[in-house]
Coordinates of C-alpha atoms in Angstrom, one line a residue:
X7 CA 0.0 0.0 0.0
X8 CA 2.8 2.3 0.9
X9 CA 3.9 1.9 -2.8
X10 CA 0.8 3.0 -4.7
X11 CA 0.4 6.0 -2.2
X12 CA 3.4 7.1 -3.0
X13 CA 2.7 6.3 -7.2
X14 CA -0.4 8.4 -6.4
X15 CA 1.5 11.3 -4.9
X16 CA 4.0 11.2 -8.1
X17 CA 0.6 11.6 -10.1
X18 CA -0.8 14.4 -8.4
X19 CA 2.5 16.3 -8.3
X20 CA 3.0 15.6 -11.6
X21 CA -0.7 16.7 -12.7
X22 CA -0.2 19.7 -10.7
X23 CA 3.2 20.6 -12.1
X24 CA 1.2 20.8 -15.6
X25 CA -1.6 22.8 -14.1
X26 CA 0.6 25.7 -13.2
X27 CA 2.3 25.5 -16.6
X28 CA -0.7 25.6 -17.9
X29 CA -1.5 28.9 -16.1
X30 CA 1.8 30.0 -17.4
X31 CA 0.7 29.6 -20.7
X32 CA -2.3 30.8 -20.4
X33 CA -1.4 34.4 -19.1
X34 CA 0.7 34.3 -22.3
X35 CA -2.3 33.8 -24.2
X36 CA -4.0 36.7 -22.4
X37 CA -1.0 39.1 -23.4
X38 CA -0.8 37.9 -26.8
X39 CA -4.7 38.8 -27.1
X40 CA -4.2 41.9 -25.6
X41 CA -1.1 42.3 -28.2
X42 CA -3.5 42.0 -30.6
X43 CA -5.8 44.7 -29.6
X44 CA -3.1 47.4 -29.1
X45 CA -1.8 46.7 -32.7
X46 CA 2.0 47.5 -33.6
X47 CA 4.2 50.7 -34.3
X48 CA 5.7 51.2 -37.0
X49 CA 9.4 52.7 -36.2
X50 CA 10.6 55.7 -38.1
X51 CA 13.2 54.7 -41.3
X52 CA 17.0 55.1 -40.3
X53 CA 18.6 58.2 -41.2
X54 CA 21.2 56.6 -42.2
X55 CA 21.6 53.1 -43.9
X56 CA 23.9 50.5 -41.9
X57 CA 26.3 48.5 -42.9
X58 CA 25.2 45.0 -42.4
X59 CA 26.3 41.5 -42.0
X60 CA 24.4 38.4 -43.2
X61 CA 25.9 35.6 -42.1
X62 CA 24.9 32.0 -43.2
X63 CA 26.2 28.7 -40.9
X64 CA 26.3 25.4 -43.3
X65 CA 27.1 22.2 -42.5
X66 CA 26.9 19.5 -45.0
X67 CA 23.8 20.3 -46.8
X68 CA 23.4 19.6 -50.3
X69 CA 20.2 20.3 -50.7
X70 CA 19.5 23.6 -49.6
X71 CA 22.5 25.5 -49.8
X72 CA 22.2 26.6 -53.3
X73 CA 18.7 27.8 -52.6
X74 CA 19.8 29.9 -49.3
X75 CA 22.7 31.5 -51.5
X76 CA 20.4 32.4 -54.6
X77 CA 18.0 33.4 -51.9
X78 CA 20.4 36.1 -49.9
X79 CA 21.6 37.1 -53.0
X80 CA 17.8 39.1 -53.8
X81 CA 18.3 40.4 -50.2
X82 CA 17.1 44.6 -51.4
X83 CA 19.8 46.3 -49.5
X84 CA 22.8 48.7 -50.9
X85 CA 25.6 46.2 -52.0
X86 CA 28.3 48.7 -50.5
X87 CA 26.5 48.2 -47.1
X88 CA 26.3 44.7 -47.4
X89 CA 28.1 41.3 -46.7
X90 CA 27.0 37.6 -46.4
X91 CA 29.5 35.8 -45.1
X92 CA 29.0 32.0 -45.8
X93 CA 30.6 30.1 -42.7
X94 CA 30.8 26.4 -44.0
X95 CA 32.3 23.8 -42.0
X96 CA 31.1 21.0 -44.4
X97 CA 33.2 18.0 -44.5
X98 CA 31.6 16.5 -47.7
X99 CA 30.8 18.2 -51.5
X100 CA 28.7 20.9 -50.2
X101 CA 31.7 22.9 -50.0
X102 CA 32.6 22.2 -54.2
X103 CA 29.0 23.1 -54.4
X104 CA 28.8 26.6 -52.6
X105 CA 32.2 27.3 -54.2
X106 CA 30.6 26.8 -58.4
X107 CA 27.4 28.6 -57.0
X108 CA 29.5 31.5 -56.3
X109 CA 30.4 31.7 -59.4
X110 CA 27.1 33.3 -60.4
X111 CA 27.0 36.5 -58.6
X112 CA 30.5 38.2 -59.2
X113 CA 28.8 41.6 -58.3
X114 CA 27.4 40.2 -54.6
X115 CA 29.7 40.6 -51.6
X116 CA 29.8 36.6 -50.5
X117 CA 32.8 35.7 -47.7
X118 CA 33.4 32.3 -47.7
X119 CA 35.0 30.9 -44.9
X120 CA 35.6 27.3 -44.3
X121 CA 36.9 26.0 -41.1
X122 CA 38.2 22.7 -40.6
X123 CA 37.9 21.5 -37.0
X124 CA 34.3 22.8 -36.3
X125 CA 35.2 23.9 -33.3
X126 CA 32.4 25.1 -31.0
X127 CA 30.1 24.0 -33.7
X128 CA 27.0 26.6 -35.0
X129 CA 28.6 28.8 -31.6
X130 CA 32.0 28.5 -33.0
X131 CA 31.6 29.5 -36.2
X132 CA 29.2 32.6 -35.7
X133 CA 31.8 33.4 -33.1
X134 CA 35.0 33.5 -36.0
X135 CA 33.1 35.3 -38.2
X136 CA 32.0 37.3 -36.3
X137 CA 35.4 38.4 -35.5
X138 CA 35.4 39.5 -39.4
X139 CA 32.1 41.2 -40.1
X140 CA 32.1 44.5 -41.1
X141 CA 28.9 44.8 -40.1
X142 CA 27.2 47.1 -37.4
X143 CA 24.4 44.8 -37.4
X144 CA 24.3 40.8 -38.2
X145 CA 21.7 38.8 -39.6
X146 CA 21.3 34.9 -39.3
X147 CA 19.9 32.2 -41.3
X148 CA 20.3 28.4 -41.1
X149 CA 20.5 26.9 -44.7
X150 CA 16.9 25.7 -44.6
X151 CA 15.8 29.5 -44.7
X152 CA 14.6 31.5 -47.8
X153 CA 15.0 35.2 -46.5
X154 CA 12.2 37.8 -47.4
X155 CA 13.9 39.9 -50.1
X156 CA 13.0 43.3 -47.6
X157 CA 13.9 41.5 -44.7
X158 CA 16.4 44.1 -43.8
X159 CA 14.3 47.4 -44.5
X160 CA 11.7 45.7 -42.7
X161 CA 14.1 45.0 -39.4
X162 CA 16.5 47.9 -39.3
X163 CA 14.1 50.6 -38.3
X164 CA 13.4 48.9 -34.9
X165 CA 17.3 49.6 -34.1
X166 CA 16.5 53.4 -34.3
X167 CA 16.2 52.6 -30.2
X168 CA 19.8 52.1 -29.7
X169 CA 18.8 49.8 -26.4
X170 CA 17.4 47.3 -28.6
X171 CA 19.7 44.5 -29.3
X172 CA 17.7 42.0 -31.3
X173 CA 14.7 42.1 -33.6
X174 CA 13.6 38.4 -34.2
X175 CA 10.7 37.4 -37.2
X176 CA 8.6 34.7 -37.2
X177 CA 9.1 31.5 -38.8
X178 CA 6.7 30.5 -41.5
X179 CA 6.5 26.7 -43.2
X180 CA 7.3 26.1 -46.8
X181 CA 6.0 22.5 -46.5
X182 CA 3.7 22.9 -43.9
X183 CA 1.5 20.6 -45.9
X184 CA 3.9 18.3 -47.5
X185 CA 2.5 15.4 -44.4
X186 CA 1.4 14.5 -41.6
X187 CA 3.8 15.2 -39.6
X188 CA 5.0 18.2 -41.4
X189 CA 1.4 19.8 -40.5
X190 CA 1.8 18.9 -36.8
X191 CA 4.9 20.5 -36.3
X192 CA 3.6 23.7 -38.2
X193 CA 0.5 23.3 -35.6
X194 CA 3.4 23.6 -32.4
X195 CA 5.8 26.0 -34.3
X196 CA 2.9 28.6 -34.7
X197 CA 1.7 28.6 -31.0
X198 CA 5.9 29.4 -29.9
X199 CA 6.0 32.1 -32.5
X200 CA 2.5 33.6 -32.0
X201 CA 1.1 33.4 -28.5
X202 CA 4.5 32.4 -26.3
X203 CA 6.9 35.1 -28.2
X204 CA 4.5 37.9 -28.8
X205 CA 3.0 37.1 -24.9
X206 CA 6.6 37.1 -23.5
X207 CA 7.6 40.3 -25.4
X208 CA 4.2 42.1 -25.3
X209 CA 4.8 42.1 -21.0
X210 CA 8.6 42.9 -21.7
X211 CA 9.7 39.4 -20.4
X212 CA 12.7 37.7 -21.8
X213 CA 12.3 35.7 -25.0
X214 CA 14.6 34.2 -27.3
X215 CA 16.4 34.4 -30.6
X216 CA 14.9 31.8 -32.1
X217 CA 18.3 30.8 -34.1
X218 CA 17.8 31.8 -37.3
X219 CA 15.6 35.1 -38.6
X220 CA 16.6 37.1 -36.7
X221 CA 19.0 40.5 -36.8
X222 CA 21.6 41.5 -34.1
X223 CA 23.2 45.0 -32.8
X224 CA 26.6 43.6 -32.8
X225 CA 27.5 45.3 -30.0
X226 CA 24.9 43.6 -28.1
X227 CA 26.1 40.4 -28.6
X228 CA 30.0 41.4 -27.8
X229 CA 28.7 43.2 -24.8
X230 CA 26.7 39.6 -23.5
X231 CA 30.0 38.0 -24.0
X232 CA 29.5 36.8 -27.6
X233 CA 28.7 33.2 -28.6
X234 CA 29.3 30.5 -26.1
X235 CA 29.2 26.9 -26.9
X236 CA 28.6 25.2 -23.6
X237 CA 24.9 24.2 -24.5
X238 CA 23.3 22.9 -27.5
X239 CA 21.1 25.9 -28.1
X240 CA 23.6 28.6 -28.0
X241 CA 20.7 31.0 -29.6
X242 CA 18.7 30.7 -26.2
X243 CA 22.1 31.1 -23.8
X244 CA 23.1 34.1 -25.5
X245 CA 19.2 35.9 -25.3
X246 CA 19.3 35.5 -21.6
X247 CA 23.1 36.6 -21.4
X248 CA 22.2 40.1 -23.3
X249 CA 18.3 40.6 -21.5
X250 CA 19.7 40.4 -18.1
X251 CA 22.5 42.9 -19.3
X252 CA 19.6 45.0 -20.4
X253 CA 18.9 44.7 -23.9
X254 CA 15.6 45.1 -25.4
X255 CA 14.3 42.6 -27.9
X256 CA 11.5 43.0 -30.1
X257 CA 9.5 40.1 -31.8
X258 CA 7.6 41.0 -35.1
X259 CA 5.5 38.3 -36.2
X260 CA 3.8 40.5 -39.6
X261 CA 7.7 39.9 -40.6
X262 CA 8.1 36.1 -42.2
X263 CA 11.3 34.3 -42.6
X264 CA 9.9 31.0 -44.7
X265 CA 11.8 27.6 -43.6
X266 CA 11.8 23.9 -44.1
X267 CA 10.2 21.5 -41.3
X268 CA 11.8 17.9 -41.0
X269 CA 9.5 15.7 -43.2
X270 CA 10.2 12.8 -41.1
X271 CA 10.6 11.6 -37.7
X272 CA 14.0 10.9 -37.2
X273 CA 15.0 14.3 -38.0
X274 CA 12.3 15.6 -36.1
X275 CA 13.8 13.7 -33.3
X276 CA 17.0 14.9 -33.7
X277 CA 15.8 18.9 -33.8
X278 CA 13.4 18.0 -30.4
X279 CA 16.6 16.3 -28.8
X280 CA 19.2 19.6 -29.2
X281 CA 16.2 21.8 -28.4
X282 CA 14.8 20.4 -25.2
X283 CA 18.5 19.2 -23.9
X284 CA 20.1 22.5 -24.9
X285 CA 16.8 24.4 -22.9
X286 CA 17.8 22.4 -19.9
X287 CA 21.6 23.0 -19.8
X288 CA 20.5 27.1 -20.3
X289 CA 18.2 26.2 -17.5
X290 CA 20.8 25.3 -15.0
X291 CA 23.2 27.5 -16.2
X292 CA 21.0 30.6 -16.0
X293 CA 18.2 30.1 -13.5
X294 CA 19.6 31.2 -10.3
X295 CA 21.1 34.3 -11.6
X296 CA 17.7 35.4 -13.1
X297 CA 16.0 35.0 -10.0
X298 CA 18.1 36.7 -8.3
X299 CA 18.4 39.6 -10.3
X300 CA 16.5 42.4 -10.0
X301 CA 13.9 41.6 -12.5
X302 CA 10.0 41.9 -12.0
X303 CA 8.1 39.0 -10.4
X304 CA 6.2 37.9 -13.8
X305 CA 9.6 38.3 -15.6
X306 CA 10.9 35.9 -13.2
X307 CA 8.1 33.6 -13.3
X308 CA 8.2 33.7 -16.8
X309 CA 11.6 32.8 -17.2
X310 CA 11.2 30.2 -14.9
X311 CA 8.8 29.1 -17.3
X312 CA 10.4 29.4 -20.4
X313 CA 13.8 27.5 -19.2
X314 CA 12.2 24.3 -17.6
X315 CA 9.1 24.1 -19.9
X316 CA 11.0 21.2 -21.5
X317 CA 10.8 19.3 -18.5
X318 CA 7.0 18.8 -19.6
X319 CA 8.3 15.7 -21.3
X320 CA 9.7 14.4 -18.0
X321 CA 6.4 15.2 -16.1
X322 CA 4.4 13.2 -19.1
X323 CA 6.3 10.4 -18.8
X324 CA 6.0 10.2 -15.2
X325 CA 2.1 10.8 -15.2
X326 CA 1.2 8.1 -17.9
X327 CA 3.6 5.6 -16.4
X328 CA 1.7 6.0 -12.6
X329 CA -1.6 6.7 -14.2
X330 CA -1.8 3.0 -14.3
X331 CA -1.5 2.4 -10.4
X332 CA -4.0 5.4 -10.5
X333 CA -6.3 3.7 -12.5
X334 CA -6.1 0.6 -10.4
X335 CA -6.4 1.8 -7.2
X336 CA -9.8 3.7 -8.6
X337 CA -11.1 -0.2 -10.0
X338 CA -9.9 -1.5 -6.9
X339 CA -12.1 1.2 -4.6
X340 CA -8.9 2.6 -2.9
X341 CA -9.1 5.9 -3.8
X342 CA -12.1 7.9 -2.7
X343 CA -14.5 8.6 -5.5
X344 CA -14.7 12.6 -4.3
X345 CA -10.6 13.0 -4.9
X346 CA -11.5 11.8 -8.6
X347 CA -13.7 15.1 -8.7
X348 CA -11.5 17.1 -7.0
X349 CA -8.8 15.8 -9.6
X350 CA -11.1 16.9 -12.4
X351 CA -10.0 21.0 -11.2
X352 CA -6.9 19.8 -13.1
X353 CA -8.0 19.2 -16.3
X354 CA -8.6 23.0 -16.5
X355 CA -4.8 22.8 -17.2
X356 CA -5.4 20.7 -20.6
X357 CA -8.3 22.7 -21.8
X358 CA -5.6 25.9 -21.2
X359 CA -2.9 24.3 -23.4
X360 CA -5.2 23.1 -26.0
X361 CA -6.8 27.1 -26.3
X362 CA -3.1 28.2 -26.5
X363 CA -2.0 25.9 -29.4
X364 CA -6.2 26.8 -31.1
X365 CA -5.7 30.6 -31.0
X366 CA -2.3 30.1 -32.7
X367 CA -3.9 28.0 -35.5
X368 CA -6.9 30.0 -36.2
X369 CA -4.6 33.7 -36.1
X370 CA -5.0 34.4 -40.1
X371 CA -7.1 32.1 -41.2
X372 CA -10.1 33.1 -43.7
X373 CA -12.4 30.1 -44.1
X374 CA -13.6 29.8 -40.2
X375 CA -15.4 26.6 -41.0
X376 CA -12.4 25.0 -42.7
X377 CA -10.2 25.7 -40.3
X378 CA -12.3 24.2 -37.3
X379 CA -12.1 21.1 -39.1
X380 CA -8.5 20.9 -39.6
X381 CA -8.4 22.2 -35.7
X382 CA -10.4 18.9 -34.7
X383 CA -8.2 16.3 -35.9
X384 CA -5.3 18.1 -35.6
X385 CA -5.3 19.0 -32.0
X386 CA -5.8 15.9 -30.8
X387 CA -3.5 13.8 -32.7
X388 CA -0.6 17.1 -31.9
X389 CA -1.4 16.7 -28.4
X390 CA -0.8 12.8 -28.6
X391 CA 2.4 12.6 -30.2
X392 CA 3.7 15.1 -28.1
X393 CA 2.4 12.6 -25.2
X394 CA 4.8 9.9 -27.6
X395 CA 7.5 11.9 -27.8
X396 CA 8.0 12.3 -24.2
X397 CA 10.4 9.4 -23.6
X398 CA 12.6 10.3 -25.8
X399 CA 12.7 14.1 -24.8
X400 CA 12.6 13.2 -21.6
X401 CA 16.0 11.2 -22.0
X402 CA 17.6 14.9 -23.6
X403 CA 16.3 17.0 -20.5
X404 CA 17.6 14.6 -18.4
X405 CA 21.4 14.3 -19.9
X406 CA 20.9 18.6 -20.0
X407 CA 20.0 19.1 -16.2
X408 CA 22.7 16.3 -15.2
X409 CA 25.3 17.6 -17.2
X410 CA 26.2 15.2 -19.8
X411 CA 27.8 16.5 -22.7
X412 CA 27.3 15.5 -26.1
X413 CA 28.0 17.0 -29.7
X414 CA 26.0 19.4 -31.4
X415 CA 23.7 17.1 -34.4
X416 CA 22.3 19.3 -36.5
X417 CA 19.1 18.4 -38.4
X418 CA 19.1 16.9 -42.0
X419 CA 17.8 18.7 -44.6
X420 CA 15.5 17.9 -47.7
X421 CA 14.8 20.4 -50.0
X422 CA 11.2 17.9 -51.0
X423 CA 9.3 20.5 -52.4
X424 CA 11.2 21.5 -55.1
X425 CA 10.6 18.3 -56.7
X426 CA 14.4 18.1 -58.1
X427 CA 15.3 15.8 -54.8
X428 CA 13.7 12.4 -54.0
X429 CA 13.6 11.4 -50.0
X430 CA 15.2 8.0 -50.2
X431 CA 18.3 9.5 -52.1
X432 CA 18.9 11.4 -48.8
X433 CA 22.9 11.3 -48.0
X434 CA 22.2 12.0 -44.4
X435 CA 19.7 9.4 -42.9
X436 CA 20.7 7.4 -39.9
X437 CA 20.7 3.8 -40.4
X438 CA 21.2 3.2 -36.4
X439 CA 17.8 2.3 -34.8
X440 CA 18.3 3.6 -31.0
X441 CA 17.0 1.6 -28.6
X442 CA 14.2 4.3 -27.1
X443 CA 12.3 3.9 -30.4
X444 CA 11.6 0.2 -29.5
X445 CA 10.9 1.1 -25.8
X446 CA 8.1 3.4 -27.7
X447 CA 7.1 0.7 -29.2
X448 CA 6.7 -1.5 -25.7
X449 CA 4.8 1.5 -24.6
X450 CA 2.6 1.7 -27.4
X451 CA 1.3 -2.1 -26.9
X452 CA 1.4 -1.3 -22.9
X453 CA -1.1 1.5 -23.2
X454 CA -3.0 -0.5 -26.2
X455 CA -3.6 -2.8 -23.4
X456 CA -4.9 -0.1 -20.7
X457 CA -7.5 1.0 -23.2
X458 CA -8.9 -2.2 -23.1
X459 CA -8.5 -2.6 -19.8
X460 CA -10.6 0.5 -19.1
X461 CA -13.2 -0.5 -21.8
X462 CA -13.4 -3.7 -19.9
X463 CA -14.0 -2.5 -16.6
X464 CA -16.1 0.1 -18.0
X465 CA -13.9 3.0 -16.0
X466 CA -13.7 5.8 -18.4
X467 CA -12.2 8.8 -16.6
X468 CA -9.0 7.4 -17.8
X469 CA -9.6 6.3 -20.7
X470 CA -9.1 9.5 -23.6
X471 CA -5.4 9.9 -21.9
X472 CA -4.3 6.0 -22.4
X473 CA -5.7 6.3 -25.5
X474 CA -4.3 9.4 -26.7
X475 CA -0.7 7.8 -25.1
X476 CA -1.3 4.5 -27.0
X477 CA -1.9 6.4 -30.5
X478 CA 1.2 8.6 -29.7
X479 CA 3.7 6.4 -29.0
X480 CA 2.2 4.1 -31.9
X481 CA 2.6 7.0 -34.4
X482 CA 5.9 8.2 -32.8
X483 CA 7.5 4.3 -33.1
X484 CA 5.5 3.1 -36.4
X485 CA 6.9 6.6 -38.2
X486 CA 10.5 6.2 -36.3
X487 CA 10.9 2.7 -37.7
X488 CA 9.9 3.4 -41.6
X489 CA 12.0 6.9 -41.8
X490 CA 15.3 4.9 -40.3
X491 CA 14.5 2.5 -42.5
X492 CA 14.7 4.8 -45.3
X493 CA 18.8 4.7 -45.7
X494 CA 18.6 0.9 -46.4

């Protein structure tokens, strides 16, 4: 008995752990409406053009790195004022590829620089060339970016405040409706760049540079100590390092930078793993010096927030894995049938999240109708292969808030759309099966089984959440297996 007490308490701590987040996130929602309402400025034009610097980190990608170049190179901005600098630490042909690419723009200021060690990784090469931009100003794209041509005339303006540090745009999805799962990551992407970002930045709390798509004061990011490459998400240790100096950020959603999702879930696995690890290693390095600064209360709480909301996936885990003593103990009569109502208060918390992720996936839409059909089986199935994802996230917050180090993967890219690249012919597939995509697929059968256990004992409180975790993990493994498959 002592046992499934205890399994119970580990429930309800981790039920309440997501009904707080949920409050978090909703109180983001309510500044993002409120956002809304109050519509933007628009800043007055620069007196006086900038010189800028764009500055392009590649890494073995022969299928997108001709389109980024021929991209940048339609960048509208003076060509005296201007300088991409293409940092390219590829070890395979992309590097013979960029070089004849070149060759078609003689009258664009390109810098190539290839390094040889990838030292620091992404951090280590935005760090050297940083140390050779001419640039008051620098601009960042991954190579799975196809820059507005105005993206520069539509960012600078905001530096006319010279405590501003970073103007960051929103990401938008060129094949947001190439599949499945490419749809369900657009459905998460939009509610981060819509409702979290405009809600943190709307209540000046600290967000982040997102990566990519955005545009830095340079002296801003020399002031926070320049690029660091002691986490895996150097973009989100670097934000924090220049906010609690004092820089302003501004986000600008009405300002698009289009981008590639992973088409499959391997790669999708390997973006969730650097993201979620590399927010927990900013979490521990950063926490306890934001809450003790002297920062507002919601800023803190926000923060707090924003560098631990990865440990969701840990909390998941942990709640579906007890929910079956939970579940028992309710067949069994051991739990009091008026704490099962009382436990109902927490299911405000999912109807919270799910309005957060609804608002972000209506914001533009024209056809109402067609939308709330789309909404209804996309919801659902989003929220459930989040719910599958969770052991293997939960293994990358884990390594990140213990310490463990690992190398910096970055995510494959495809280039599907433009019809001129076939998925199979990918060069950079795994062929290595790890072993958490068969425990996914032990947890799949396990909570197959629960739903027909609670059909069978007719208990149905229960019963959407094991079902939603058996369709997860079943689409999260099924998906897994077929796209590592792929490289055979």
């Amino acid at each position: 008995m002592l046992l499934l007490y205890i399994l119970i308490g580990v429930y309800s701590l981790g039920m309440l752990f997501i009904f707080f987040y949920s409050l978090a996130q909703g109180h983001l929602l309510f500044h993002f409406i409120k956002a809304r309402k109050e519509g933007s400025i628009s800043p007055e034009p620069l007196s006086q053009l900038p010189k800028v610097t764009i500055q392009l980190p590649i890494f073995n990608e022969l299928y997108v790195s001709e389109r980024l170049i021929e991209a940048v190179s339609k960048i509208n901005y003076p060509q005296e004022l201007l300088e991409i600098q293409i940092l390219d630490d590829s070890t395979d042909k992309t590097s013979d590829l960029i070089k004849e690419k070149l060759t078609s723009y003689p009258d664009v200021n390109f810098q190539y620089i290839h390094r040889e060690n990838r030292k620091g990784f992404k951090a280590g090469a935005l760090k050297e060339g940083l140390e050779e931009a001419k640039g008051e100003f620098i601009a960042i794209f991954d190579s799975d970016f196809i820059p507005d041509p105005d993206f520069l005339n539509k960012t600078l303006p905001y530096f006319s405040d010279q405590e501003v540090g970073l103007v960051q745009t929103r990401w938008t999805h060129l094949n947001r409706n190439y599949s499945l799962l490419t749809r369900l990551q657009a459905f998460a992407l939009d509610a981060h760049f819509l409702v979290e970002q405009m809600g943190r930045n709307h209540q000046s709390a600290f967000i982040n540079f997102n990566g990519t798509g955005g545009i830095w004061r340079k002296s801003c990011i020399l002031d926070a100590g320049n690029w660091h490459s002691d986490t895996l998400t150097e973009d989100l240790d670097l934000s924090y390092r220049a906010q609690k100096r004092g820089w302003k950020f501004i986000y600008r959603p009405e300002i698009e930078s289009p981008a590639e999702l992973p088409p499959i879930m391997s790669a999708v696995k390997s973006q969730q793993f650097r993201w979620t690890k590399g927010g927990a290693e900013c979490a521990s390095k950063h926490i306890a010096s934001v809450l003790s600064g002297k920062f507002p209360i919601h800023t803190k709480i926000h923060a707090f927030a924003h560098l631990f909301n990865s440990a969701i996936f840990i909390v998941i885990l942990v709640v579906s894995l007890t929910s079956i003593a939970v579940w028992w103990a309710g067949v069994m009569g051991l739990i009091p049938e008026n704490l099962f109502r009382i436990a109902g208060v927490f299911m405000i918390g999912f109807v919270i999240i799910a309005g957060v992720y609804l608002v972000s996936f209506f914001y533009g839409k024209r056809n109402f109708f067609q939308s709330l059909i789309g909404a209804l089986w996309q919801l659902p199935l989003f929220l459930s292969v989040s719910m599958g994802l969770a052991l293997h996230n939960a293994q990358a917050v884990w390594e990140g808030l213990t310490g463990k180090t690992s190398p910096f993967v970055r995510t494959p890219k495809f280039n599907l759309e433009s019809g001129k690249v076939k998925l199979k012919t990918n060069k950079y597939l795994p062929s290595k099966i790890p072993v958490t995509t068969w425990f996914e697929g032990v947890l799949m059968l396990v909570f197959l089984v629960m739903v027909g256990l609670n059909i069978w004992a007719g208990t149905y409180a229960m019963l959407p959440f094991h079902l939603m975790l058996a369709v997860g993990y079943g689409l999260v493994f099924v998906t897994s297996f077929q796209s590592y498959g792929l490289s055979k």
